[in-house]
Short mmCIF file of C-alpha atoms and ligand atoms in Angstrom, two decimals:
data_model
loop_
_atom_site.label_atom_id
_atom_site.label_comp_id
_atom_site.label_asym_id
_atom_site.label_seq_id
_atom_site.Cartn_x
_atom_site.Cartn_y
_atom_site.Cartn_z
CA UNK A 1 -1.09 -58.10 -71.67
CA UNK A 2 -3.66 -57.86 -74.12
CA UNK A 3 -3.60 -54.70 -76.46
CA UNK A 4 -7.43 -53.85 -76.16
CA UNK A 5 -7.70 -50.74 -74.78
CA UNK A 6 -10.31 -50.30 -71.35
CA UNK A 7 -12.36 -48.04 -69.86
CA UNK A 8 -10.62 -47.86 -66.64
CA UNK A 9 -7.29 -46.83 -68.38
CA UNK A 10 -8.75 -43.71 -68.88
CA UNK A 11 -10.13 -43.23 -65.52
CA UNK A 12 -7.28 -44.04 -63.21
CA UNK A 13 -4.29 -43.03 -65.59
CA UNK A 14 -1.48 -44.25 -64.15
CA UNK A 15 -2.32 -44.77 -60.44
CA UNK A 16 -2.75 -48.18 -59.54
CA UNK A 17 -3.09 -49.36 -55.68
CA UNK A 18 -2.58 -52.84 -57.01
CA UNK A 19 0.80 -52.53 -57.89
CA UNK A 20 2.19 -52.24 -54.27
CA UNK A 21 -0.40 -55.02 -53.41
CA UNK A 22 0.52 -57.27 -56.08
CA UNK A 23 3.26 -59.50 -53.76
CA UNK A 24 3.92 -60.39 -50.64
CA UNK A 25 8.02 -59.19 -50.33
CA UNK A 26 5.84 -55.78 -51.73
CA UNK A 27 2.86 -55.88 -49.38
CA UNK A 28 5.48 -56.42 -46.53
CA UNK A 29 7.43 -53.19 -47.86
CA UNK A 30 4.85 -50.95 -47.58
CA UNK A 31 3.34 -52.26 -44.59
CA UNK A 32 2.61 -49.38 -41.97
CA UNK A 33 1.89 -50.74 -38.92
CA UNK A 34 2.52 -53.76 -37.16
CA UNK A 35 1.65 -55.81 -33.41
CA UNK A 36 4.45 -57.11 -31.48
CA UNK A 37 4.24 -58.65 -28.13
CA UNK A 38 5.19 -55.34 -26.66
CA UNK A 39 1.58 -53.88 -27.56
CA UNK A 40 0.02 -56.49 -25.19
CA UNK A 41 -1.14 -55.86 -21.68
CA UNK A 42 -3.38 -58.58 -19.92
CA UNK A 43 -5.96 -58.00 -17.48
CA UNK A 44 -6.01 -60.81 -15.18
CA UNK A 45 -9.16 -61.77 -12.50
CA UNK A 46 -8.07 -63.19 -8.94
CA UNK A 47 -10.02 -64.58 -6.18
CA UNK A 48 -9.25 -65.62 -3.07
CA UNK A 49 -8.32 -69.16 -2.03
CA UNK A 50 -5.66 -71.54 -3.33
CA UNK A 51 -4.74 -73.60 -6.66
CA UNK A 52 -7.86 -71.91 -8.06
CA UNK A 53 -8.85 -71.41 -11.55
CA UNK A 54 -12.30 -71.02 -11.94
CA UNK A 55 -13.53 -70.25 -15.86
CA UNK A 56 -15.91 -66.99 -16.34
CA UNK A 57 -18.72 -68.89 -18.36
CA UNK A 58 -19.38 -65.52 -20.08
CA UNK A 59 -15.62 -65.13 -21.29
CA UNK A 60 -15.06 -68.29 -22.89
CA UNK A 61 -11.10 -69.03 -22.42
CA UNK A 62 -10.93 -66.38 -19.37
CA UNK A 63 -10.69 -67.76 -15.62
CA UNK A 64 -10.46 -66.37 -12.23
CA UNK A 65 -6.97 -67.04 -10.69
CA UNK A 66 -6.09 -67.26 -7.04
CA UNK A 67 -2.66 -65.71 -6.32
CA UNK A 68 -0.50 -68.41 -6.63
CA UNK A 69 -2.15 -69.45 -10.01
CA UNK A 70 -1.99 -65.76 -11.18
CA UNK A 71 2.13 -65.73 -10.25
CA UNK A 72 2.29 -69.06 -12.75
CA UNK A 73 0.31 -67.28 -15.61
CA UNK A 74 2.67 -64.05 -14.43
CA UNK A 75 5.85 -66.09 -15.14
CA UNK A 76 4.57 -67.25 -18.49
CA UNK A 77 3.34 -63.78 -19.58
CA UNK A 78 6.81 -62.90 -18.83
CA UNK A 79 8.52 -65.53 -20.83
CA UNK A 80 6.39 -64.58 -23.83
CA UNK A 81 7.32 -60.98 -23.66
CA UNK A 82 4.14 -59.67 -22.59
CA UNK A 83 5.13 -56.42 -20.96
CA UNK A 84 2.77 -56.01 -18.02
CA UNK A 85 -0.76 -57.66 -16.74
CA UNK A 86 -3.54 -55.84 -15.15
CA UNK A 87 -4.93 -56.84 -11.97
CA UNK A 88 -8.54 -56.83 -10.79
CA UNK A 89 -10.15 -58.61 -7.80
CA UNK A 90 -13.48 -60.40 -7.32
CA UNK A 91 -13.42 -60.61 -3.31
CA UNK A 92 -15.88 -62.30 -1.22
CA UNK A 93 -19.44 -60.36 -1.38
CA UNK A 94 -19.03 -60.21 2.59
CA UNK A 95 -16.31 -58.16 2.45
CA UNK A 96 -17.72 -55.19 0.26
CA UNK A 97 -19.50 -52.24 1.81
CA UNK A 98 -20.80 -49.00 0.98
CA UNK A 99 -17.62 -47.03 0.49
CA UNK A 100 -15.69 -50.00 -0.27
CA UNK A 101 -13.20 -49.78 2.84
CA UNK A 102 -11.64 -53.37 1.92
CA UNK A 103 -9.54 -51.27 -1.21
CA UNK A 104 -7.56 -49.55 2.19
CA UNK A 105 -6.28 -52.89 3.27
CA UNK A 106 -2.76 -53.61 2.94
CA UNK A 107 -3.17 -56.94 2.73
CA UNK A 108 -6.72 -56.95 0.85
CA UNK A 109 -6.63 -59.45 -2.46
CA UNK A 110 -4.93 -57.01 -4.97
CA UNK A 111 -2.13 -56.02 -2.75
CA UNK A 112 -1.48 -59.73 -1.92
CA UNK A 113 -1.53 -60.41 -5.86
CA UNK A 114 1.06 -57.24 -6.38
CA UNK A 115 3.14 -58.40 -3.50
CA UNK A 116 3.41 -62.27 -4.71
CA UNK A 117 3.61 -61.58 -8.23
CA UNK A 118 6.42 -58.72 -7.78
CA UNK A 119 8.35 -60.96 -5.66
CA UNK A 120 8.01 -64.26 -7.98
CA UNK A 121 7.73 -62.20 -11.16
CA UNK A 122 10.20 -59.15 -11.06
CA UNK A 123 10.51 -58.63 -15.00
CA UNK A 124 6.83 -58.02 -15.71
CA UNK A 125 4.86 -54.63 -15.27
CA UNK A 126 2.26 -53.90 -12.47
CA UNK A 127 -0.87 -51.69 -13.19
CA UNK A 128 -3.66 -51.87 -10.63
CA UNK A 129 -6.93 -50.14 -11.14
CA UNK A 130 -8.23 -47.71 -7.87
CA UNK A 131 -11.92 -48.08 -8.43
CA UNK A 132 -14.08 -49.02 -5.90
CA UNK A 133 -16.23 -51.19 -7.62
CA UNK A 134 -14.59 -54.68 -6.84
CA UNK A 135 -15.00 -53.54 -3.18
CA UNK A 136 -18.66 -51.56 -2.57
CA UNK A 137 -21.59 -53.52 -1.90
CA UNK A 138 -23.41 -51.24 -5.01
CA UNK A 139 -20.66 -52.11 -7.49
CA UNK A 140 -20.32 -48.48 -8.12
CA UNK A 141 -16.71 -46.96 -8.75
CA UNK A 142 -17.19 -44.00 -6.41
CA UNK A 143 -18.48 -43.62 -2.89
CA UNK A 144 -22.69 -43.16 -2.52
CA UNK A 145 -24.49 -41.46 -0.33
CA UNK A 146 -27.92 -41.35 -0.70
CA UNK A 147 -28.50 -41.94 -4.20
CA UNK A 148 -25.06 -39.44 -5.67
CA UNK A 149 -21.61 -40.62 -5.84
CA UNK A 150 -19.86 -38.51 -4.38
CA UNK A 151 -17.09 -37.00 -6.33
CA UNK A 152 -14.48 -35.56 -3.57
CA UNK A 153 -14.99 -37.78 -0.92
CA UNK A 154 -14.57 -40.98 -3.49
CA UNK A 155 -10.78 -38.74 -4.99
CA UNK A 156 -9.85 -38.89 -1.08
CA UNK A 157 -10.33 -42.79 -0.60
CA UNK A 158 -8.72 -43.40 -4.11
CA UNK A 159 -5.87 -41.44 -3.31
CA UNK A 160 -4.68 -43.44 -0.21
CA UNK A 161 -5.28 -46.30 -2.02
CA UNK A 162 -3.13 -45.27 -4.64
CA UNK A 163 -0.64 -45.33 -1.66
CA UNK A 164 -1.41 -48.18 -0.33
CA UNK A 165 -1.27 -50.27 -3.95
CA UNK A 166 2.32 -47.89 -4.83
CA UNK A 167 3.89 -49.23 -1.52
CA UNK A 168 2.47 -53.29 -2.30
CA UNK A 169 4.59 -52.82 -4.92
CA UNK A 170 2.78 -52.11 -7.86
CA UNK A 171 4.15 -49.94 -11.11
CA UNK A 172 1.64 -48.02 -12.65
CA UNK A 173 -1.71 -47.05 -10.87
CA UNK A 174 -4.80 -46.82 -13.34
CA UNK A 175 -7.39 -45.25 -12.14
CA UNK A 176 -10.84 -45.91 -13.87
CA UNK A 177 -13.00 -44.43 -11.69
CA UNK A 178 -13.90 -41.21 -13.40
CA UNK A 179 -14.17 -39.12 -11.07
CA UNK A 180 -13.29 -35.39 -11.15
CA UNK A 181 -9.77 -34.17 -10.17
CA UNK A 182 -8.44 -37.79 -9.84
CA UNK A 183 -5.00 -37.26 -11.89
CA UNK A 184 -3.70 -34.20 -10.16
CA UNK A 185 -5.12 -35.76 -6.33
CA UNK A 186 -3.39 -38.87 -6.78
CA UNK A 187 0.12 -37.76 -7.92
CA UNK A 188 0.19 -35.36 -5.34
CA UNK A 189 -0.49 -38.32 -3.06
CA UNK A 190 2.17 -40.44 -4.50
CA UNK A 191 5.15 -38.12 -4.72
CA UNK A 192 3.99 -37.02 -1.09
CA UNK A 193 4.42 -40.82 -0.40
CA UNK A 194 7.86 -40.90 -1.77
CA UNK A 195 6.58 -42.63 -5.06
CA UNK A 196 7.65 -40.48 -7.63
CA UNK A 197 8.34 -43.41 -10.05
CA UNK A 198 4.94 -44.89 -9.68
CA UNK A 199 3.14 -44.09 -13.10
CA UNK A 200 -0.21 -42.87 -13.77
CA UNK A 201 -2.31 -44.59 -16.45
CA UNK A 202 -5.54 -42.55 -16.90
CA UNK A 203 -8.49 -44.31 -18.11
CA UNK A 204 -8.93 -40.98 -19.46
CA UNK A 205 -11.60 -41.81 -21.97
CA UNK A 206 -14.40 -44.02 -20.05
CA UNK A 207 -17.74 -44.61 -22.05
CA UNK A 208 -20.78 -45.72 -20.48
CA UNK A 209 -20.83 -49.02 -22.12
CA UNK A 210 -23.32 -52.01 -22.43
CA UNK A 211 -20.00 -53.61 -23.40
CA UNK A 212 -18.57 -54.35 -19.91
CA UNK A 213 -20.94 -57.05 -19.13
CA UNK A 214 -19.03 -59.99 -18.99
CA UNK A 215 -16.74 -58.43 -16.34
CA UNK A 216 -19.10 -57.51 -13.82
CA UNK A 217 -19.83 -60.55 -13.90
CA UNK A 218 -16.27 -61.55 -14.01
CA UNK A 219 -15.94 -59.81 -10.33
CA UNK A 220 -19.44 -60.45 -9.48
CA UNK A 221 -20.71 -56.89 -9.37
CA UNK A 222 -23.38 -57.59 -11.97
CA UNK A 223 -26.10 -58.46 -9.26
CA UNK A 224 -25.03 -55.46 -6.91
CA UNK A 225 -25.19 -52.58 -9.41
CA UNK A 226 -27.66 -49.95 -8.59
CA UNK A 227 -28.59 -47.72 -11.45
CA UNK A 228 -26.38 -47.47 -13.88
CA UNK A 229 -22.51 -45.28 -14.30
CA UNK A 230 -24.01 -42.38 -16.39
CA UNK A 231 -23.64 -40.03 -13.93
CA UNK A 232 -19.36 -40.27 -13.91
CA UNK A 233 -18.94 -42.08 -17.35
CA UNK A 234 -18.79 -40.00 -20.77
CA UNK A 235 -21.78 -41.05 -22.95
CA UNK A 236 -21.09 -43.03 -26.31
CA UNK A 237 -22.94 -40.15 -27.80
CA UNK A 238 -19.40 -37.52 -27.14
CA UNK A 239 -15.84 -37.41 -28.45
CA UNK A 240 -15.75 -33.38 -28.11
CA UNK A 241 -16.09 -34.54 -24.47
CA UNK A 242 -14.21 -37.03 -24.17
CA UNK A 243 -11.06 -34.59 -25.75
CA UNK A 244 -12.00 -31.42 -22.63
CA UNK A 245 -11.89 -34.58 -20.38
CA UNK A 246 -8.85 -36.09 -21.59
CA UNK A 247 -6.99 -32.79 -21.39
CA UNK A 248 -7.73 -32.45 -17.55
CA UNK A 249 -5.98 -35.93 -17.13
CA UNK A 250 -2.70 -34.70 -19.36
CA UNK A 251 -2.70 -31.32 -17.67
CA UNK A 252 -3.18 -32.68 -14.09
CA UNK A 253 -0.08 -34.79 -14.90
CA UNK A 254 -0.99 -38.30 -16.16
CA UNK A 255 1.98 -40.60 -18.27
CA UNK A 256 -0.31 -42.58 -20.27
CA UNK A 257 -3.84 -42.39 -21.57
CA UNK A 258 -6.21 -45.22 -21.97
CA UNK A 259 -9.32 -45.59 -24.20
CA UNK A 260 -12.29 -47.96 -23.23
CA UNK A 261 -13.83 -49.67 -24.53
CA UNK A 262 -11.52 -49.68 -27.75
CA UNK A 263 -12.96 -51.20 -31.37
CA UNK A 264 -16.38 -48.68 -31.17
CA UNK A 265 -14.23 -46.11 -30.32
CA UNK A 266 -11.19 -45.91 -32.86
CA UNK A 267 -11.86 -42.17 -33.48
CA UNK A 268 -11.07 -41.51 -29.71
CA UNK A 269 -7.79 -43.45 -30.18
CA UNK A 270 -6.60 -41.40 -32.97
CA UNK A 271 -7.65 -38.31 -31.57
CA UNK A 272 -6.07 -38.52 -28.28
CA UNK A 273 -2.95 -39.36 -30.07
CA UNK A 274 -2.90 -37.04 -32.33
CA UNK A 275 -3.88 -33.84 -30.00
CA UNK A 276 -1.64 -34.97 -26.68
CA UNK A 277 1.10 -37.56 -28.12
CA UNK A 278 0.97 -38.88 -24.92
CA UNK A 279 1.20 -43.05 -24.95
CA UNK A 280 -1.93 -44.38 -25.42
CA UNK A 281 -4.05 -47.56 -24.73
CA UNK A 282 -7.15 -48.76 -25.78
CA UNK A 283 -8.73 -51.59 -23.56
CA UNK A 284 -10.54 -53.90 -25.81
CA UNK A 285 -13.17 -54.70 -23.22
CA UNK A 286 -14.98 -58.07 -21.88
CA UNK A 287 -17.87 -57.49 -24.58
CA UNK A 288 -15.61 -57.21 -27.54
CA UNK A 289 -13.79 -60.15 -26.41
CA UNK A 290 -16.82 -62.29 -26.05
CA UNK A 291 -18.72 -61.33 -29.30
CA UNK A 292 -15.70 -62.10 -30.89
CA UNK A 293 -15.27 -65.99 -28.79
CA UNK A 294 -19.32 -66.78 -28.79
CA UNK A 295 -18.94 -65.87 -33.05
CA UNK A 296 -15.68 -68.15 -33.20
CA UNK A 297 -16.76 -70.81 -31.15
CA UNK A 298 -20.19 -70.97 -33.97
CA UNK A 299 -17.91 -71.20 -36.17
CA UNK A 300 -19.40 -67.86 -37.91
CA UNK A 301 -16.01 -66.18 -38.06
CA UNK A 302 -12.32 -67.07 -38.03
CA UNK A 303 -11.58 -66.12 -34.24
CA UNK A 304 -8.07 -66.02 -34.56
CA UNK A 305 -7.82 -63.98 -37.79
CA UNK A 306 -10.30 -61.35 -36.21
CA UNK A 307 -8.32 -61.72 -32.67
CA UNK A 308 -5.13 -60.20 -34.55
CA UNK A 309 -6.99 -58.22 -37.16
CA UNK A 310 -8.51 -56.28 -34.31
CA UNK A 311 -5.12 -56.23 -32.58
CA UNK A 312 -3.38 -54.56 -35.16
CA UNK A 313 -6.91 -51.79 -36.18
CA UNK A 314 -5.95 -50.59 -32.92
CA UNK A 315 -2.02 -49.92 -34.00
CA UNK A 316 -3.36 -48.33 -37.05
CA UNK A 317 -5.81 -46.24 -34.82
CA UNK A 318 -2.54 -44.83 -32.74
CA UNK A 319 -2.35 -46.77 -29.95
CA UNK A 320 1.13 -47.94 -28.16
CA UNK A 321 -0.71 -50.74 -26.90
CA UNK A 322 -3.93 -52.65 -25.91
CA UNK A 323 -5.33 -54.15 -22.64
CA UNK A 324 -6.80 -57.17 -23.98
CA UNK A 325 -8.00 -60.70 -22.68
CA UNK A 326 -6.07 -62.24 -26.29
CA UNK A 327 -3.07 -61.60 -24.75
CA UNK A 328 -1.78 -64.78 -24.02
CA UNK A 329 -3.27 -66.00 -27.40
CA UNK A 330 -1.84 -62.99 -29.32
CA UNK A 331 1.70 -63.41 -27.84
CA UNK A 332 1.75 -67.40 -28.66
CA UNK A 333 0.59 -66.78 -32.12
CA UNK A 334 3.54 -63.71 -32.63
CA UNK A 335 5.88 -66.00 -31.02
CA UNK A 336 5.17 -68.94 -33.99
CA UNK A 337 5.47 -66.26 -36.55
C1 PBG B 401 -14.92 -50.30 -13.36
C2 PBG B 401 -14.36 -51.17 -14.42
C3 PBG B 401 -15.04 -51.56 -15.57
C4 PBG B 401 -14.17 -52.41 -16.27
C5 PBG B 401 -12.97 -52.47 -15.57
N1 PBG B 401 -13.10 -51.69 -14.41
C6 PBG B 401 -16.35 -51.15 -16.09
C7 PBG B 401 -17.54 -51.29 -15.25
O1 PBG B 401 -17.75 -52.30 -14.61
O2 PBG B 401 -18.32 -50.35 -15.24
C8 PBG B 401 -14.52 -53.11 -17.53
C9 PBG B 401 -13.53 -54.03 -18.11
C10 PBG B 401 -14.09 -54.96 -19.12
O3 PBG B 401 -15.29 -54.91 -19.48
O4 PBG B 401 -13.31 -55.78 -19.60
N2 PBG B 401 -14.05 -49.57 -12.64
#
């Protein structure tokens, strides 16, 4: 220590940030938040066929599975401690219609995948999505008639499938199609069903987002999309709306909450958290998984330092947990310590 007086002892007195910084046994005692295996869900695509895997070139690392592929990546999910996966289906374009009647199959491709994975996989979480997008030949999430998708119509269809995915097997039904009314329609259709242990997850918070991209084209809905989702999906531009939405969801008798996409939307996080308490998810979306890949794989940014920086923002932001295409990465990296 020198003896020269500074400036800055004057202005900061005796509060210094550094001090708790200055170590790393310190910097581990005051750490606040932290991202264990238990935060990670993984969406997972599946197509139909056998011993496929079939890379998305626009989600470098990310493949389509068939079933019996997607019950191997199950089983090692699992065994890394990953709590649950998320399931969505790119079926064959001849199959999807206007009101996507394939999603009332028993035996359409995400039933199959619930019913094979349950079976192989019994220690690992289901959640299966109710939109009709991966089933309508428009790629929209709702049912269209002329050119409006029709709101009650759409709950009606979504609700049976709800059924229909509940009895295949699967745990928690997520429904991200946005459409009015959803919540309350599909629990009454579950516990009417005798599923009374079959969990919502509300994508309660659904942005109309250039950030879904690389999915669509994931489940090849990219080239069917007519117009765009702004008619059922909150604009970027409002969180006030996004909170009078969310309430519906918790009132109307949803167990979780889910934000999406997640990183440009931190303040939605926090604020469902904070005003409900409910559980809540962010789903770090196709888009914010590429940018952060195509940067990495440039060599512009350390991938896997921003993979688990991003991981744990989303902690910090109030989250119990985050859908995210990492999670097999995330969970390896956790497991080496
Ligand atoms: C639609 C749906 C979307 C995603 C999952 N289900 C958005 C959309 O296509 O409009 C996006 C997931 C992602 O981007 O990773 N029901």
């Amino acid at each position: 220590m020198s003896d020269k007086t500074h400036l800055v002892d004057h202005m900061t007195g005796h509060r210094r940030m550094r001090r708790n910084r200055k170590a790393d046994w310190t910097r581990r005692m005051v750490r606040e938040n932290i991202l264990t295996v238990d935060d990670l869900i993984w969406p997972v695509f599946i197509v139909p066929g056998t011993n496929i895997i079939e890379p998305i070139p626009a989600m470098p690392g990310v493949s389509r599975m068939s079933v019996d592929r997607l019950v191997e990546a199950a089983k090692e999910a699992a065994d890394l401690g990953v709590p649950a996966i998320a399931t969505f289906p790119n079926i064959d374009l001849a199959l999807r219609d206007e009101t996507g009647s394939q999603v009332l199959k028993a035996d359409n491709l995400i039933n199959q995948a619930t019913i094979a994975v349950k079976k192989a996989v019994p220690n690992i979480g289901l959640i299966t999505d109710v939109a009709l997008d991966p089933f309508t030949s428009h790629g929209h999430d709702g049912i269209l008639r002329g050119d409006i998708i029709v709101n009650d119509e759409t709950v009606d269809q979504v609700v049976e499938a709800a059924i229909i995915q509940a009895d295949a097997g699967s745990d928690i039904i997520s429904p991200s199609e946005m459409m009015d009314g959803r919540i309350g329609a599909i629990r009454r259709g579950l516990d009417a069903a005798g599923h009374q242990d079959v969990g919502i997850m509300s994508y309660a918070t659904k942005f109309s987002s250039g950030f879904y991209g690389p999915y669509r084209e994931a489940i090849s809905t990219s080239g069917l999309l007519k117009g765009d989702k702004n008619s059922y999906y909150i604009s970027p531009a409002n969180g006030m709306e996004a909170m009078r939405d969310a309430a519906l969801d918790v009132e109307e008798g949803a167990d979780m909450l889910m934000v999406k996409p997640g990183l440009p939307y931190l303040d939605i996080c926090w604020r469902l958290k904070d005003a409900f308490g409910l559980p809540t998810f962010a789903y770090q979306v196709s888009g914010e998984y590429t940018q952060i890949k195509a940067a990495a794989m440039n060599g512009w940014i350390d991938g896997d330092r921003v993979m688990m920086e991003t991981l744990l923002c989303f902690k910090r932001a109030g989250c119990d947990g985050i859908l995210t295409y990492f999670a097999i990465e995330a969970a390896k990296k956790l497991a080496k310590g």
